[in-house]
Every structure is written in C-alpha cells, then in structure tokens.
PDB file of N, CA and C in Angstrom:
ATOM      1  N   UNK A 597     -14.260  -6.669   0.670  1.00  0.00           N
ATOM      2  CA  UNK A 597     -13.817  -5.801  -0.418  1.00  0.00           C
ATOM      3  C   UNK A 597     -12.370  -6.115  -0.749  1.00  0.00           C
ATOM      4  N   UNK A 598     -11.962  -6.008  -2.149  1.00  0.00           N
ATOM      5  CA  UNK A 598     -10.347  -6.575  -2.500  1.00  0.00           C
ATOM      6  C   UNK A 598     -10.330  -5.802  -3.815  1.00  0.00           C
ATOM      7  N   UNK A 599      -9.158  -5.230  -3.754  1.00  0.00           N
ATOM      8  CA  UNK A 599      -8.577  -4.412  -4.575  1.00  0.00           C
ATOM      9  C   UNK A 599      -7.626  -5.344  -5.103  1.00  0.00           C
ATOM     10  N   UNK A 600      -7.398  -4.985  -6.567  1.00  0.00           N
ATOM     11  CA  UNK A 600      -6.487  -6.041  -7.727  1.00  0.00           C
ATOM     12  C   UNK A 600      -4.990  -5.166  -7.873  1.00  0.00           C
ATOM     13  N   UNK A 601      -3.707  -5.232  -7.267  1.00  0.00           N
ATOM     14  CA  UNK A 601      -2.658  -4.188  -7.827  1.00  0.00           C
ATOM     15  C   UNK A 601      -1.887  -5.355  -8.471  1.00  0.00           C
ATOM     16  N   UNK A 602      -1.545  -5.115  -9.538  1.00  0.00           N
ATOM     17  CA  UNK A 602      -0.669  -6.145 -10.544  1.00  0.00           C
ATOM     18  C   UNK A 602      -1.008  -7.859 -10.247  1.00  0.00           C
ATOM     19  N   UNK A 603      -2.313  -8.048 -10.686  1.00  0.00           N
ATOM     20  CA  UNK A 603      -2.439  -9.327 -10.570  1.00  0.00           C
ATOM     21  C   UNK A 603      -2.615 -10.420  -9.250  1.00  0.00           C
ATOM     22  N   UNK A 604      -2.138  -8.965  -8.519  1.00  0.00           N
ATOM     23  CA  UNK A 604      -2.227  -9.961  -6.711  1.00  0.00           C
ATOM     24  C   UNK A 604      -3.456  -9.303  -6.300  1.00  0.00           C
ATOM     25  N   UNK A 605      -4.168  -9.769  -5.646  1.00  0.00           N
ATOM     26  CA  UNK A 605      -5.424  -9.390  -4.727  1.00  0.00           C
ATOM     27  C   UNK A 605      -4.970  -8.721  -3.327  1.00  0.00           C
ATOM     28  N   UNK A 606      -5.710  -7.910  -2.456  1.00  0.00           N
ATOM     29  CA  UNK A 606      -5.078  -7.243  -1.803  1.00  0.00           C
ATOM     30  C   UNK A 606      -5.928  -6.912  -1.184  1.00  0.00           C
ATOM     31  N   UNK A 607      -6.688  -7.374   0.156  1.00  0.00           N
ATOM     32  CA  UNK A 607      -7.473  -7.361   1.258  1.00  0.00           C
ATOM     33  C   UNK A 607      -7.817  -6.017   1.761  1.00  0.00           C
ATOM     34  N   UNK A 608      -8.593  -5.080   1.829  1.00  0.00           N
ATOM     35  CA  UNK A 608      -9.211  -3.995   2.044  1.00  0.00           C
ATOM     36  C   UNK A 608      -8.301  -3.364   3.599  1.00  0.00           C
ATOM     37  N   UNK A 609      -8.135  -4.700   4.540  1.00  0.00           N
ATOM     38  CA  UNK A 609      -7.863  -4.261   6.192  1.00  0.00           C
ATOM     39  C   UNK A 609      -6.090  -4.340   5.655  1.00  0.00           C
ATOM     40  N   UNK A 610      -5.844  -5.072   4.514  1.00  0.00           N
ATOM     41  CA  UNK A 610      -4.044  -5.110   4.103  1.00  0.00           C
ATOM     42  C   UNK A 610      -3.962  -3.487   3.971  1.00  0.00           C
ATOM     43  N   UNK A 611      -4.550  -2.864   3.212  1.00  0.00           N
ATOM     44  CA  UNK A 611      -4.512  -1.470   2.595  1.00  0.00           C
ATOM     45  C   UNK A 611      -4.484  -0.836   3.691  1.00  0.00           C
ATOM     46  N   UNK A 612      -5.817  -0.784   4.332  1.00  0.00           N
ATOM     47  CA  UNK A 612      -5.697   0.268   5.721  1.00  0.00           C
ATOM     48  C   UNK A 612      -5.209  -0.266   7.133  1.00  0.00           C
ATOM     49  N   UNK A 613      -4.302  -1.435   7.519  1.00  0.00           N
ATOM     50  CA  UNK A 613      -4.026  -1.907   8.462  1.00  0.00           C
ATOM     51  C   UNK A 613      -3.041  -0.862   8.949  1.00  0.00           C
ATOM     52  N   UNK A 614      -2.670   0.346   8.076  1.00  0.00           N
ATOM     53  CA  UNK A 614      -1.334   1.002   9.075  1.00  0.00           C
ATOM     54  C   UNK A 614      -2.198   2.239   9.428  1.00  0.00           C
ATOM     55  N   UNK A 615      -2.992   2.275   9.513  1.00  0.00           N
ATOM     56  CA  UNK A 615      -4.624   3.107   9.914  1.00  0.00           C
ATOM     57  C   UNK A 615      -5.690   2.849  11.022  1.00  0.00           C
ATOM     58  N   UNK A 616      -5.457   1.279  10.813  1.00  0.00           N
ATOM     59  CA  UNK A 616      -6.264   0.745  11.988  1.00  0.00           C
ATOM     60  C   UNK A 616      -5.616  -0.066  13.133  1.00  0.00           C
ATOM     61  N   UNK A 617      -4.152  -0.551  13.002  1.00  0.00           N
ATOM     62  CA  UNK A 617      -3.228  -0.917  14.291  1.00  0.00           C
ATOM     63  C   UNK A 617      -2.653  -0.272  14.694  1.00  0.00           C
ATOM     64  N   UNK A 618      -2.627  -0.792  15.682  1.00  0.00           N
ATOM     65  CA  UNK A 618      -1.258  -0.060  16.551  1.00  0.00           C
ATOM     66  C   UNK A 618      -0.048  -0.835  16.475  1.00  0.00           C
ATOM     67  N   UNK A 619       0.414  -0.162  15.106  1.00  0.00           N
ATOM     68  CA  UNK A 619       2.067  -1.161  15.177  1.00  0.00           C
ATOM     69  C   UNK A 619       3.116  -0.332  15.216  1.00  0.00           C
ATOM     70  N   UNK A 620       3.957  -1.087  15.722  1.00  0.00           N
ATOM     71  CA  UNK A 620       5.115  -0.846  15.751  1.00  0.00           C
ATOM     72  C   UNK A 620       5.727   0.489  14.735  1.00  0.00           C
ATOM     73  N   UNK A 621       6.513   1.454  15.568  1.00  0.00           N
ATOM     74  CA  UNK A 621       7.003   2.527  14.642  1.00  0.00           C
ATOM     75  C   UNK A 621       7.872   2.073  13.454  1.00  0.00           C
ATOM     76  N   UNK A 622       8.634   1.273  13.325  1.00  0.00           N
ATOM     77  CA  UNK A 622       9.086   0.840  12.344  1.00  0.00           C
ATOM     78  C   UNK A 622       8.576   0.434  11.270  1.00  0.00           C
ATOM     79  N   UNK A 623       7.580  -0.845  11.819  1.00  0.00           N
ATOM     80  CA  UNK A 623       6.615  -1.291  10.693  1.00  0.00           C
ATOM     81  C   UNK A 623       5.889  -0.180  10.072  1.00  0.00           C
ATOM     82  N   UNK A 624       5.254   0.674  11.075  1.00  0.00           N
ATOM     83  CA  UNK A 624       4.617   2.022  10.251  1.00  0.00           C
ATOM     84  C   UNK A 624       5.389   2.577   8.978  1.00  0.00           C
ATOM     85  N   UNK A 625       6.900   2.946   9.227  1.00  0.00           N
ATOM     86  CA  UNK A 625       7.574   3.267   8.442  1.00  0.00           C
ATOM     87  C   UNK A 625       7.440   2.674   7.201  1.00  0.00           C
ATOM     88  N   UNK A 626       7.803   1.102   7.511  1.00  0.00           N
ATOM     89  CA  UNK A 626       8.172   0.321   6.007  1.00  0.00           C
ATOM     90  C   UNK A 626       6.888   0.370   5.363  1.00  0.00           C
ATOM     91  N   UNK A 627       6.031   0.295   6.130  1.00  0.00           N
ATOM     92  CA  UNK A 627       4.306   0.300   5.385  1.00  0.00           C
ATOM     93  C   UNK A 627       4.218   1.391   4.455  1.00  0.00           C
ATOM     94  N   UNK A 628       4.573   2.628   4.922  1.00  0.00           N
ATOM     95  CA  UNK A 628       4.239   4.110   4.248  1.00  0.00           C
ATOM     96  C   UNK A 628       5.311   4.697   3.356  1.00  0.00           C
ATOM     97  N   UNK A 629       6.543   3.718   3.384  1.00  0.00           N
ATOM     98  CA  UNK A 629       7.538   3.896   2.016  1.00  0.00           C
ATOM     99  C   UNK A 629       6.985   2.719   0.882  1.00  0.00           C
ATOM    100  N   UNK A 630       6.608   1.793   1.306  1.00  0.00           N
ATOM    101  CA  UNK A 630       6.109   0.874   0.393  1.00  0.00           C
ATOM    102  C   UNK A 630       4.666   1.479  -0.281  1.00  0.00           C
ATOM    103  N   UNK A 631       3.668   2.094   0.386  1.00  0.00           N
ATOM    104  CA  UNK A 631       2.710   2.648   0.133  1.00  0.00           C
ATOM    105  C   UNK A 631       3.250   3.859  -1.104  1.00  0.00           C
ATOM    106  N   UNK A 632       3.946   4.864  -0.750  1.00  0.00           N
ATOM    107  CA  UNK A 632       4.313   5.743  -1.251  1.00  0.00           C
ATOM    108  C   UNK A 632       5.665   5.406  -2.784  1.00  0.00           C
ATOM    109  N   UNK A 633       5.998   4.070  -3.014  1.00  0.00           N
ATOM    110  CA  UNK A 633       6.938   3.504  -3.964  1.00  0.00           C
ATOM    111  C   UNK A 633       5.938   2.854  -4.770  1.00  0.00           C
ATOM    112  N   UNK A 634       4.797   2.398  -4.373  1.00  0.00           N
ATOM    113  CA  UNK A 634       3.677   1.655  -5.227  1.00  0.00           C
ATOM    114  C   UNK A 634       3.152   2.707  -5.879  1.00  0.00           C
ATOM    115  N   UNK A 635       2.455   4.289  -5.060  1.00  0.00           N
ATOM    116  CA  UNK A 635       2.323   5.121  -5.775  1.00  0.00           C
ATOM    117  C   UNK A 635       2.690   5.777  -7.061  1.00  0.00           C
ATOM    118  N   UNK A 636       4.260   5.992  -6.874  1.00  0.00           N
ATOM    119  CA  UNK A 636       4.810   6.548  -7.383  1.00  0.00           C
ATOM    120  C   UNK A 636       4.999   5.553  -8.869  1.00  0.00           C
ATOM    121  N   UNK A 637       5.315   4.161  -8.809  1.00  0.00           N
ATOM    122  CA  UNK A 637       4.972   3.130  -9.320  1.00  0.00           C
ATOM    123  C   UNK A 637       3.424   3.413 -10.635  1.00  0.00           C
ATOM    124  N   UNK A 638       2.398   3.782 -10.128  1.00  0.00           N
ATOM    125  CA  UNK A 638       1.244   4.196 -10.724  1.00  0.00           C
ATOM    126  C   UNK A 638       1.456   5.213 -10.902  1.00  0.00           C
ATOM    127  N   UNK A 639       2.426   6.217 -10.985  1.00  0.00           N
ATOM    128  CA  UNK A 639       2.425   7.666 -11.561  1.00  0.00           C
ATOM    129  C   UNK A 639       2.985   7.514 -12.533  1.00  0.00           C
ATOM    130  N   UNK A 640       4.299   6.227 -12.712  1.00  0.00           N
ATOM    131  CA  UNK A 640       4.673   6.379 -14.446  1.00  0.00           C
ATOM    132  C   UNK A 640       4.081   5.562 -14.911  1.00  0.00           C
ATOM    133  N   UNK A 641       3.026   4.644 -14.860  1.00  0.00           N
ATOM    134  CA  UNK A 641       2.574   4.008 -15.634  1.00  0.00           C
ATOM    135  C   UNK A 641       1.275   5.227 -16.294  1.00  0.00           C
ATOM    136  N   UNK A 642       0.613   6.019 -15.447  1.00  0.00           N
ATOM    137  CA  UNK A 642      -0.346   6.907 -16.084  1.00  0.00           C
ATOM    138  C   UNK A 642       0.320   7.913 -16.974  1.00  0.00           C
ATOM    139  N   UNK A 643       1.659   8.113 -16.371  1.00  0.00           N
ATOM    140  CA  UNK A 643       2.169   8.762 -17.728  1.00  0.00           C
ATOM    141  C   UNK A 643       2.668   8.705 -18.643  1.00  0.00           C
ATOM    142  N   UNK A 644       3.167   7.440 -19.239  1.00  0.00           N
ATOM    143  CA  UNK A 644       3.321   6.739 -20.374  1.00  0.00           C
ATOM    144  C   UNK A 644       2.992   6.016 -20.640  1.00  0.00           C
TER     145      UNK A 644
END
C-alpha cells in the first residue's frame, strides 16, 4: 500500500513506523512534529 503526499510516494510502514518501532525518543519526537507540520500543511491547502 503507498500513499501519494506532493508527488513523492510514501510507503504505508514510512507512515506508521513511529507506531510500530521502537525508536529512539528523539526520533519519535522529530517523526510527530513532522507528522503534525504536514498536517497542518493540508489544513491550509483545504482552506483555500
């Protein structure tokens, strides 16, 4: 399964890998601000 975000392809286990490893607290971090900046990213595009 592969999800399309701006033209790049994006591996199903890429999406949920900070769900299914055990990584590092840091990496968790950068994963779930990047997660949450992509979001936010798709919130102004739905609204204008």
């Amino acid at each position: 399964m592969e999800l399309v975000y701006r033209g790049r392809e994006i591996a199903f286990e890429e999406v949920c890998g900070i769900f299914l490893d055990p990584l590092p607290v840091e990496q968790l971090k950068k994963s779930i601000q990047e997660y949450e900046l992509m979001k936010q990213d798709e919130a102004k595009y739905c609204i204008s």
